PDB file of C-alpha atoms in Angstrom:
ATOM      1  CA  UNK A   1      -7.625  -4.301  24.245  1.00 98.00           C
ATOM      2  CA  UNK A   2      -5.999  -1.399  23.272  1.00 98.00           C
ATOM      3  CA  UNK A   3      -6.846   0.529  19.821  1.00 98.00           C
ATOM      4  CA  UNK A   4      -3.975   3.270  18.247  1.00 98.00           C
ATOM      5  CA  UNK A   5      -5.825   4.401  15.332  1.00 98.00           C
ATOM      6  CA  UNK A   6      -8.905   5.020  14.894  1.00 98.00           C
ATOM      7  CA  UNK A   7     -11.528   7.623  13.214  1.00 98.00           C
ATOM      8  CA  UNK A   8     -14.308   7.724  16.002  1.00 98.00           C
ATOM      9  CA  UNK A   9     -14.328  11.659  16.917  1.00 98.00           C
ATOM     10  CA  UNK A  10     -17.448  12.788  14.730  1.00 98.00           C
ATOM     11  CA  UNK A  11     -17.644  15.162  11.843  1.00 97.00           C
ATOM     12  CA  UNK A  12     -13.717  15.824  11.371  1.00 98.00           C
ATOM     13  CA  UNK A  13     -13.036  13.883   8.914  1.00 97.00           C
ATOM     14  CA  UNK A  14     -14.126  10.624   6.880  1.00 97.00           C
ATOM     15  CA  UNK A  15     -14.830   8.825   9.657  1.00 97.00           C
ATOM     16  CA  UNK A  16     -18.077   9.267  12.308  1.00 98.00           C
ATOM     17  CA  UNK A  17     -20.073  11.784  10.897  1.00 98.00           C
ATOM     18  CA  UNK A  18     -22.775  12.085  13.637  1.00 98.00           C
ATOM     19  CA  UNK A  19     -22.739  11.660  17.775  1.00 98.00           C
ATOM     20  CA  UNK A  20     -25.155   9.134  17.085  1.00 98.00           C
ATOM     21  CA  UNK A  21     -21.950   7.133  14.593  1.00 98.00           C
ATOM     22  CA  UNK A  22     -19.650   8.281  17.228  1.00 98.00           C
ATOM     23  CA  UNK A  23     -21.247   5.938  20.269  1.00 98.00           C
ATOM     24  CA  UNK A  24     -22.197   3.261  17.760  1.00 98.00           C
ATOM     25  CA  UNK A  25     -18.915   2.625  17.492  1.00 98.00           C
ATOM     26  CA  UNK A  26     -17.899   3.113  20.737  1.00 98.00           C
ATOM     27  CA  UNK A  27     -20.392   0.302  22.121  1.00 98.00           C
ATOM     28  CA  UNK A  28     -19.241  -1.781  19.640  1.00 98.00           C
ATOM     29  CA  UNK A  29     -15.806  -1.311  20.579  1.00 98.00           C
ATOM     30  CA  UNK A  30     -16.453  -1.842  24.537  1.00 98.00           C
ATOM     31  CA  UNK A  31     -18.607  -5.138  22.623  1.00 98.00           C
ATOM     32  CA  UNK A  32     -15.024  -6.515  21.475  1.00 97.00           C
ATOM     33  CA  UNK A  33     -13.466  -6.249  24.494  1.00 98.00           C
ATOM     34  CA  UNK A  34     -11.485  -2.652  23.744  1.00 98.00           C
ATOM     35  CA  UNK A  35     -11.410   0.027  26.497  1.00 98.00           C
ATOM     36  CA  UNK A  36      -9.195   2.136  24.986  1.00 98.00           C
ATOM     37  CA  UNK A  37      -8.960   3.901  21.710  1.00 98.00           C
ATOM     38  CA  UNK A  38      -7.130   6.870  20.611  1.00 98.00           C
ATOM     39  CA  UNK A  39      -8.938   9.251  18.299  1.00 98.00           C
ATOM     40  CA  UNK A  40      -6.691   9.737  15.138  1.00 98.00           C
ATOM     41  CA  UNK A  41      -8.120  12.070  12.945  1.00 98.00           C
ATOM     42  CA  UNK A  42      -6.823  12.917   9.348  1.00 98.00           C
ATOM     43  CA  UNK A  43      -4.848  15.629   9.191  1.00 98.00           C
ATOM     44  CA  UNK A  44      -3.325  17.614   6.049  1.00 96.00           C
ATOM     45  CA  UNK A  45      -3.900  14.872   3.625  1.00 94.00           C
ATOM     46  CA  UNK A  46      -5.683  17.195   1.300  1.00 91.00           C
ATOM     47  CA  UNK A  47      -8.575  16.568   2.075  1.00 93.00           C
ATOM     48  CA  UNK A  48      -8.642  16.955   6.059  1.00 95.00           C
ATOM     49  CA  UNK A  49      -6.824  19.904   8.037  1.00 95.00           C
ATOM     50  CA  UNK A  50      -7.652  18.639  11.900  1.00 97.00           C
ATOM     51  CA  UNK A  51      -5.212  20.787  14.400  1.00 97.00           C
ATOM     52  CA  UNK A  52      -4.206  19.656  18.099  1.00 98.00           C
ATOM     53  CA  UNK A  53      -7.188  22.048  19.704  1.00 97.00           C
ATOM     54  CA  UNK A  54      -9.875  21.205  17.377  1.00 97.00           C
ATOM     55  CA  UNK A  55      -9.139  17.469  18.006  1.00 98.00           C
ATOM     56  CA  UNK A  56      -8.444  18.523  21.631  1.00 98.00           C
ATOM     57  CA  UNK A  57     -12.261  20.025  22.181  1.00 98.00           C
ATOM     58  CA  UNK A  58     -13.963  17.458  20.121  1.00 98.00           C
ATOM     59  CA  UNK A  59     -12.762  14.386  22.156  1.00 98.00           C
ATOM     60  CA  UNK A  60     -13.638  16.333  25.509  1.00 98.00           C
ATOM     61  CA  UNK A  61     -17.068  16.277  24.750  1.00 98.00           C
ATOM     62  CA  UNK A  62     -17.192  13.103  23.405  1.00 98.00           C
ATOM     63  CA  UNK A  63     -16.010  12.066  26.533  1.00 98.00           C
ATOM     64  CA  UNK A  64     -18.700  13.851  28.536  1.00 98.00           C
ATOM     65  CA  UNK A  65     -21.370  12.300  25.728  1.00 98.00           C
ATOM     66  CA  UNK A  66     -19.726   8.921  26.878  1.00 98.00           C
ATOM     67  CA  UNK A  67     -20.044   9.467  30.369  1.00 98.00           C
ATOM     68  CA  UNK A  68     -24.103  10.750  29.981  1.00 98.00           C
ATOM     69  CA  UNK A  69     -24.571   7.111  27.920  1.00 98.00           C
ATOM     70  CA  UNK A  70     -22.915   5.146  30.368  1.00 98.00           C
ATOM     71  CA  UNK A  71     -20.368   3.458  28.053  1.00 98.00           C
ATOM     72  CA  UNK A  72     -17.164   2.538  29.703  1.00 98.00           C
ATOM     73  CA  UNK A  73     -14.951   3.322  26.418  1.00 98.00           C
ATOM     74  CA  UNK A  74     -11.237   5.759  27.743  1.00 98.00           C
ATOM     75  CA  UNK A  75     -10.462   8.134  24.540  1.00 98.00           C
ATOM     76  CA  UNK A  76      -7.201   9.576  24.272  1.00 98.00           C
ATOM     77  CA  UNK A  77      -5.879  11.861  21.578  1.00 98.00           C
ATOM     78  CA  UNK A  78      -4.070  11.728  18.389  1.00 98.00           C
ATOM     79  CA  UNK A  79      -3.686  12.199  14.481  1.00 98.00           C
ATOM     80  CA  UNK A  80      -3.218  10.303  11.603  1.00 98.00           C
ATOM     81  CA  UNK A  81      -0.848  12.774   9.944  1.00 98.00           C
ATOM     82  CA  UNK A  82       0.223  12.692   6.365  1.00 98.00           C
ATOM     83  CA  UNK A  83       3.827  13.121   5.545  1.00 97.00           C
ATOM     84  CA  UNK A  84       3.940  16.885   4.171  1.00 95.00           C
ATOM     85  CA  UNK A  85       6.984  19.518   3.760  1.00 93.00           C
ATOM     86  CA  UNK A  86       5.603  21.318   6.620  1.00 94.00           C
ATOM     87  CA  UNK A  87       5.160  18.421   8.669  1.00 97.00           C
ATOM     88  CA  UNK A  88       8.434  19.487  11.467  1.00 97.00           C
ATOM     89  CA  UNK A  89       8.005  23.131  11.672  1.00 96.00           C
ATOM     90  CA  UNK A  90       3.995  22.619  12.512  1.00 97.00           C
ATOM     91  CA  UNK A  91       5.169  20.491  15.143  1.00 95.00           C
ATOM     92  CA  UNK A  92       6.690  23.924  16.603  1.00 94.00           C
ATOM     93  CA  UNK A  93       3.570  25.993  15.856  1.00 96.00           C
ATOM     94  CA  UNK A  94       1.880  23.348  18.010  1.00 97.00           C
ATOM     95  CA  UNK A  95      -0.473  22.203  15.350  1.00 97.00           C
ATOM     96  CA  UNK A  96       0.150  18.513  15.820  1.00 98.00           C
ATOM     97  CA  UNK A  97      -0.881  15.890  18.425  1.00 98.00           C
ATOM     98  CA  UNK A  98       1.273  12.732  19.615  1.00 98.00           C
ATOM     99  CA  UNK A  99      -0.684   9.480  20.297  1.00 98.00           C
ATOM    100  CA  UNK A 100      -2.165   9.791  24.015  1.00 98.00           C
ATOM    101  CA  UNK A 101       0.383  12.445  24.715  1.00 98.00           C
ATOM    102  CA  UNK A 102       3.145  10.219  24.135  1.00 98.00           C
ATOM    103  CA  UNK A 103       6.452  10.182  22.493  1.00 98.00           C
ATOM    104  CA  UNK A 104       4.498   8.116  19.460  1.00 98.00           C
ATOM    105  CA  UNK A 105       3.421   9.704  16.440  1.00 98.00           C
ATOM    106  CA  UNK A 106       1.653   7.799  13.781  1.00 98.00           C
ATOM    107  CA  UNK A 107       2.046   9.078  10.343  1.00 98.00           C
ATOM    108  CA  UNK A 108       0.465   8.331   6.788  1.00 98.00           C
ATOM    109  CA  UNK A 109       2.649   8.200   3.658  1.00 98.00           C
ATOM    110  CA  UNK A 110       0.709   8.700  -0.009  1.00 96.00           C
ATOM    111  CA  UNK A 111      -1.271   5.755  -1.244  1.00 94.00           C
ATOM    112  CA  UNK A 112       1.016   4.929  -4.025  1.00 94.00           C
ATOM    113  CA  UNK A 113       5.205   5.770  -2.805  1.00 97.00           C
ATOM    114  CA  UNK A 114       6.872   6.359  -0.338  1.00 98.00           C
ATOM    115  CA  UNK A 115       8.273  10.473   0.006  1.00 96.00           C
ATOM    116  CA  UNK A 116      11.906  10.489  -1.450  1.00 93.00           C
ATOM    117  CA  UNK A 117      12.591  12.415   2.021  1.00 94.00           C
ATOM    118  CA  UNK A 118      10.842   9.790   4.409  1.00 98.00           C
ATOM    119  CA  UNK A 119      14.329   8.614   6.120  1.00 97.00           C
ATOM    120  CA  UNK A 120      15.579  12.315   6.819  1.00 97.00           C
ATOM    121  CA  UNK A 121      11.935  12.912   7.988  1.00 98.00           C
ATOM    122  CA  UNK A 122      12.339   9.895  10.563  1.00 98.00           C
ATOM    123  CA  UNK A 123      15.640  11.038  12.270  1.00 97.00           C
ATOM    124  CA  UNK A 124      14.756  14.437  12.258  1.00 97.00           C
ATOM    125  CA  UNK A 125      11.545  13.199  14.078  1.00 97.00           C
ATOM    126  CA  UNK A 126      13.932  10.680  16.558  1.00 96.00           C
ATOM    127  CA  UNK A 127      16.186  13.982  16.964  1.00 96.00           C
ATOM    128  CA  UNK A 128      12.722  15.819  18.443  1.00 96.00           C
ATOM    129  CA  UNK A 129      12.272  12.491  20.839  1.00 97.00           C
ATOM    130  CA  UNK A 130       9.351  11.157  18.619  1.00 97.00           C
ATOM    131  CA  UNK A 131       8.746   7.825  17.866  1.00 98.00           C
ATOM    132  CA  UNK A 132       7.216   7.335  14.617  1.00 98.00           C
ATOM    133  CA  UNK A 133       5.045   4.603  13.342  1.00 98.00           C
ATOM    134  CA  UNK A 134       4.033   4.084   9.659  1.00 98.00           C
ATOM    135  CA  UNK A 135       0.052   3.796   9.548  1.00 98.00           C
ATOM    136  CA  UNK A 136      -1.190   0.109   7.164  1.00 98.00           C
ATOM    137  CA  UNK A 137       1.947   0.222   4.944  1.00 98.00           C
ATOM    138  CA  UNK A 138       0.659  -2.998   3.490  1.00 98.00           C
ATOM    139  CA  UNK A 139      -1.812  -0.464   1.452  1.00 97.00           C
ATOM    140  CA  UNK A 140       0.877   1.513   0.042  1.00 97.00           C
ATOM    141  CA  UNK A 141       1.890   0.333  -3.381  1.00 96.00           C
ATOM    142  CA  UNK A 142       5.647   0.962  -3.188  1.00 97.00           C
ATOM    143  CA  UNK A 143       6.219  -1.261  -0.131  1.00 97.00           C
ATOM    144  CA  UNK A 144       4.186  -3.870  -1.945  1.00 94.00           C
ATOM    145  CA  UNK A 145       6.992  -3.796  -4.965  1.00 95.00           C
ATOM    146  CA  UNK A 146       9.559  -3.226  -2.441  1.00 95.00           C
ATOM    147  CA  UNK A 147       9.080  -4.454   0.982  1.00 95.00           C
ATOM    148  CA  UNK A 148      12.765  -4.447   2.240  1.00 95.00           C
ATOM    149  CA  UNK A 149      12.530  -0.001   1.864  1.00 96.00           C
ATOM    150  CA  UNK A 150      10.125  -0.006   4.825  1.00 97.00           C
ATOM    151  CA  UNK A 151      12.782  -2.012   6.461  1.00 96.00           C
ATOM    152  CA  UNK A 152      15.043   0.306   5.800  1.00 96.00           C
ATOM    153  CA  UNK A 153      13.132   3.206   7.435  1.00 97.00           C
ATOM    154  CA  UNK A 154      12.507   0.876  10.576  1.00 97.00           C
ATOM    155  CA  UNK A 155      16.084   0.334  10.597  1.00 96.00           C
ATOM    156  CA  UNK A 156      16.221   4.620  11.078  1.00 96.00           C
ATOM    157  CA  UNK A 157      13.833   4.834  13.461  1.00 96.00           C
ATOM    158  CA  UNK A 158      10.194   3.736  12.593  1.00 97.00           C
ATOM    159  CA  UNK A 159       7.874   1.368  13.408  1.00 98.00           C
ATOM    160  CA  UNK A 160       4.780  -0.011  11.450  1.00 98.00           C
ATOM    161  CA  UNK A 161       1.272  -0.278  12.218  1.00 98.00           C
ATOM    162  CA  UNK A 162      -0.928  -2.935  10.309  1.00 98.00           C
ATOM    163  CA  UNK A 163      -4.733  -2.689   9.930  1.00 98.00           C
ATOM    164  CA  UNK A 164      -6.842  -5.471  11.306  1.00 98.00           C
ATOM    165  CA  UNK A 165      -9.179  -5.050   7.590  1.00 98.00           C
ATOM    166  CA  UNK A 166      -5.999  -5.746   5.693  1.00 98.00           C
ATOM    167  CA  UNK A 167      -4.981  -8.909   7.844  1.00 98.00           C
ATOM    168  CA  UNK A 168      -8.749  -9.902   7.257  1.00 98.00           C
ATOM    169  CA  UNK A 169      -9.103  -9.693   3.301  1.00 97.00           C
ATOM    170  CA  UNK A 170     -11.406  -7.085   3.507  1.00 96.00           C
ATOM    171  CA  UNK A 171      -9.258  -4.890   1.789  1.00 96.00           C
ATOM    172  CA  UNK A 172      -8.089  -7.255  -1.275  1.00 95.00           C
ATOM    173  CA  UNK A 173      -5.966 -10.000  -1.870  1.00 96.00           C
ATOM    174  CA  UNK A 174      -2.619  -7.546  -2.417  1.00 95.00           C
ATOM    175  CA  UNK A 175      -3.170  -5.920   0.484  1.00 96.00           C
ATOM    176  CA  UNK A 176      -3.961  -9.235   3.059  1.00 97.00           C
ATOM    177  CA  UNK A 177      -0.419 -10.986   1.148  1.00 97.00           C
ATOM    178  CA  UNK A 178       1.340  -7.967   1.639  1.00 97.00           C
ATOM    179  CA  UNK A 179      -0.126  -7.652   5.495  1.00 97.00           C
ATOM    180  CA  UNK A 180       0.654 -11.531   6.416  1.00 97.00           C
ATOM    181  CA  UNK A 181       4.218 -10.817   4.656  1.00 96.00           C
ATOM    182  CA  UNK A 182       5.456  -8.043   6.128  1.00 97.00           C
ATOM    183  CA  UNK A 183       4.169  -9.694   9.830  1.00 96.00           C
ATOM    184  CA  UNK A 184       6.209 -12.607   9.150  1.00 96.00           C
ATOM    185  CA  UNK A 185       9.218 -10.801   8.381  1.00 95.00           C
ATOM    186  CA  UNK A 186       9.343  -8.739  11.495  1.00 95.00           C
ATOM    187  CA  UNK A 187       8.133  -5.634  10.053  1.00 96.00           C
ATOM    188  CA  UNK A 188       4.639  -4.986  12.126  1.00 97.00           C
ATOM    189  CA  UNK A 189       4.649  -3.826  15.565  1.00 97.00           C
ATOM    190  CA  UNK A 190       1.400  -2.810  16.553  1.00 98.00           C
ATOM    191  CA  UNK A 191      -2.159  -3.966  15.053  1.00 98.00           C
ATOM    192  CA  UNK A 192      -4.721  -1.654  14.777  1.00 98.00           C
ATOM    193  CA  UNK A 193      -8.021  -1.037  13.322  1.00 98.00           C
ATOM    194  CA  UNK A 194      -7.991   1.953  11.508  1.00 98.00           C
ATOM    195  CA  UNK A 195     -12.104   1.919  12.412  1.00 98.00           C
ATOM    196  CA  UNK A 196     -14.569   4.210  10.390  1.00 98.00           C
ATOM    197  CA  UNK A 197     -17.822   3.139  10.843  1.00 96.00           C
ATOM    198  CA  UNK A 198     -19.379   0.950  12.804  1.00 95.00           C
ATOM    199  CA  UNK A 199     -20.884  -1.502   9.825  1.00 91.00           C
ATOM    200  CA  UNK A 200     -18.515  -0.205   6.833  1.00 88.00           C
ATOM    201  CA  UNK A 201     -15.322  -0.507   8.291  1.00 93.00           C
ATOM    202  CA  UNK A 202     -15.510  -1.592  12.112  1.00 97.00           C
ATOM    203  CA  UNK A 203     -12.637  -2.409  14.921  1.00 98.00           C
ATOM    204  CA  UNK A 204     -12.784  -6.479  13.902  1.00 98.00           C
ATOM    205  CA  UNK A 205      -9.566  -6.493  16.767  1.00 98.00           C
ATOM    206  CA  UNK A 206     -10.377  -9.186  18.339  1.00 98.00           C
ATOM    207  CA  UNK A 207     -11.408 -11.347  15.281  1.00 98.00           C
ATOM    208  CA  UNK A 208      -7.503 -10.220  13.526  1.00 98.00           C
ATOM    209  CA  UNK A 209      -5.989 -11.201  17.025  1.00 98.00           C
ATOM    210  CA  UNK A 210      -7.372 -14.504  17.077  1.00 98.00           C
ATOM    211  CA  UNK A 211      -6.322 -15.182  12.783  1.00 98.00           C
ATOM    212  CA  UNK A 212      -2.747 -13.888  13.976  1.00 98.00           C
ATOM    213  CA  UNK A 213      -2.663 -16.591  16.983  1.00 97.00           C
ATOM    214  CA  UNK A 214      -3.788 -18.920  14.636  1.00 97.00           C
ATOM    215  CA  UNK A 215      -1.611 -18.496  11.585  1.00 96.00           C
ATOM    216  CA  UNK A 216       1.568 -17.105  13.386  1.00 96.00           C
ATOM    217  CA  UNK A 217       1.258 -18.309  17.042  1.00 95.00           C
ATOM    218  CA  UNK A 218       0.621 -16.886  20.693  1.00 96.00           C
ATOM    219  CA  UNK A 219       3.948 -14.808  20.711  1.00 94.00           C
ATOM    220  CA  UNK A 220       3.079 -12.586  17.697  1.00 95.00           C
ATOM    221  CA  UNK A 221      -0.188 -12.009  19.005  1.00 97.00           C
ATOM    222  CA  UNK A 222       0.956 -11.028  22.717  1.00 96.00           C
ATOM    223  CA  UNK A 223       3.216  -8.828  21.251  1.00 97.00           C
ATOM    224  CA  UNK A 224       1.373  -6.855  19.512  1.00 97.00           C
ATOM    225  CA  UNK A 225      -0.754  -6.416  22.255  1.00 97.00           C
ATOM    226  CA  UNK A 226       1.731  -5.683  24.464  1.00 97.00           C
ATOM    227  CA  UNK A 227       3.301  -2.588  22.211  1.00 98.00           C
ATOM    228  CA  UNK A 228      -0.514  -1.451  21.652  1.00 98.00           C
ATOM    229  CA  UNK A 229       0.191  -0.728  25.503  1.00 98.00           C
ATOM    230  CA  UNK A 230       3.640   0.777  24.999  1.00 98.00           C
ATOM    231  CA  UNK A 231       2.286   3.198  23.158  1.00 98.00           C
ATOM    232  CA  UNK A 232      -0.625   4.140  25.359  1.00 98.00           C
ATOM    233  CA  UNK A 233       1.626   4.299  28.148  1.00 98.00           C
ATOM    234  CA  UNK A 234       5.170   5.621  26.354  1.00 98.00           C
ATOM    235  CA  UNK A 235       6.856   2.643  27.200  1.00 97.00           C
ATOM    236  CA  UNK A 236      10.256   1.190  24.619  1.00 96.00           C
ATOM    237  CA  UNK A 237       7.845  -0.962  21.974  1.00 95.00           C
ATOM    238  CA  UNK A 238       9.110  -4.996  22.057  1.00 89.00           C
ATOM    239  CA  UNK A 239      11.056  -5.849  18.746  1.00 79.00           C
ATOM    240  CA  UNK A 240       8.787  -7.813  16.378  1.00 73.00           C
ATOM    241  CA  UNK A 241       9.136 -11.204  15.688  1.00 74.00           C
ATOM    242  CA  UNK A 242      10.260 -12.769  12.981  1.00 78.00           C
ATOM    243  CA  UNK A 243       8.396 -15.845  11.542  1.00 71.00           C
ATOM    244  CA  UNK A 244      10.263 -16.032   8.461  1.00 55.00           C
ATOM    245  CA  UNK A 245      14.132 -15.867   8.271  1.00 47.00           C
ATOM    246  CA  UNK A 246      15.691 -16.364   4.570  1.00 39.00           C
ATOM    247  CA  UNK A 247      18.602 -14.289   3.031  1.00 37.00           C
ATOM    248  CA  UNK A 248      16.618 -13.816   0.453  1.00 45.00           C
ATOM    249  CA  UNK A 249      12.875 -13.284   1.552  1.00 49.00           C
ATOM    250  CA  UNK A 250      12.866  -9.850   0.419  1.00 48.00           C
ATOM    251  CA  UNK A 251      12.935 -11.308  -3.133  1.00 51.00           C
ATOM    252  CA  UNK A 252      10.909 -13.987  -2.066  1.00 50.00           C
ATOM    253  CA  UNK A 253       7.942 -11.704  -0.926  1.00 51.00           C
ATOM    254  CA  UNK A 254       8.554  -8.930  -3.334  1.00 51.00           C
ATOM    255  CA  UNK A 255       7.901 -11.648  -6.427  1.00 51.00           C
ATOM    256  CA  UNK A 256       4.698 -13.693  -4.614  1.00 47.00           C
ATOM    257  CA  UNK A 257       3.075 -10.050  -4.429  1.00 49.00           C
ATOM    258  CA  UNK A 258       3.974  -9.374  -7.983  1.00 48.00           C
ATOM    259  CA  UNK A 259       2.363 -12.492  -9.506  1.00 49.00           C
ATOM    260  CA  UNK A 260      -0.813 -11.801  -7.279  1.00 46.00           C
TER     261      UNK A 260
END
């Protein structure tokens, strides 16, 4: 298995603090059955400023730590970047990192809306050759009231990234609705952990892959996995599937989540 986002590189941000957090969860991620994970620090959400050669340095020698504890765990590079005005022209300072050195960038909007400039952002992004993907939107409170505007910035250009926590309850009931939702609708593309801490917030991939075979089938699962791949490897992500078709199952979702 293949992991997108995750907060393993210690003592950047909230994430590992230690070396010794660092290849906890690393064993416990080659326990699951992941090889790969790409190190996505925080970067400029006000509380975490992580540039491309900080993160660049750090996941060398956690590779090398790797290698001395015999744990067979690939780390590539990345960010979790928050959506700020500076956001394009620090892409041309070289301050910020694709996902494995690929076309895919995974961004973070604020907790509670989405930015008024979000759509420009996205095909200014596509104009660059980016791909962007919108980290556990099923957290942020505006695409809980209003699910059909993240369809409207993955009809510009995005794609979405759910958290396997979110699909598992562990982050509340709005936030597991709004996950199993916006997966039925055709609005998740890649499943990922979003991993902290080995104990307080672990991978659990495998565990949401098998509740996502279960409750939507084989085919959602696989692809997921397969795009997971895509992005390690810059391939074209598959188109998600839809479980749900209605003309109106924007309302439909939109009012369930409002009465939860």
């Amino acid at each position: 298995m293949i992991d997108i986002h995750t907060h393993i590189l210690p003592g950047l941000d909230d994430g590992a603090q230690t070396w010794e957090d660092a290849l906890d969860m690393a064993r416990a991620a080659v326990a699951e059955g992941i090889d790969t994970v790409i190190a996505t620090p925080h970067h400029a959400n006000g509380a975490y400023s992580n540039e491309a050669d900080a993160i660049r340095r750090r996941a060398e020698q956690f590779r090398e730590r790797l290698a001395e504890e015999g744990i067979p765990l690939r780390v590539e590079c990345g960010q979790e970047i928050r959506v700020h005005d500076d956001l394009l022209d620090a892409w041309q300072r070289g301050e910020l990192l694709s996902l494995a050195g690929s076309d895919f960038v995974l961004l973070e909007m604020p907790t509670g809306r989405i930015p008024s400039g979000m759509a420009d952002l996205i095909h200014e992004l596509k104009i660059m050759g980016k791909k962007p993907i919108i980290a556990h939107p099923e957290r942020n409170s505006e695409v809980l009231r209003y699910p059909e505007r993240l369809s409207q910035l993955i009809e510009v250009g995005a794609y979405a990234q759910v958290t396997t926590h979110s699909l598992l309850g562990l982050f509340g009931k709005k936030a597991e609705e709004s996950a199993w939702s916006l997966c039925r609708a055709g609005l998740i593309h890649i499943v990922s952990s979003d991993a902290h801490h080995v104990e307080r917030r672990g991978f659990r991939l495998q565990e949401a892959y098998e509740l996502i075979s279960s409750k939507l089938g084989e085919k959602f699962k696989e692809n997921f996995r397969q795009n997971a791949a895509s992005v390690l490897y810059n391939r074209s992500l598959n188109e998600s599937v839809v479980f749900e078709k209605s003309v109106n199952i924007w309302g439909k979702i939109a009012g369930f989540l409002r009465k939860s």
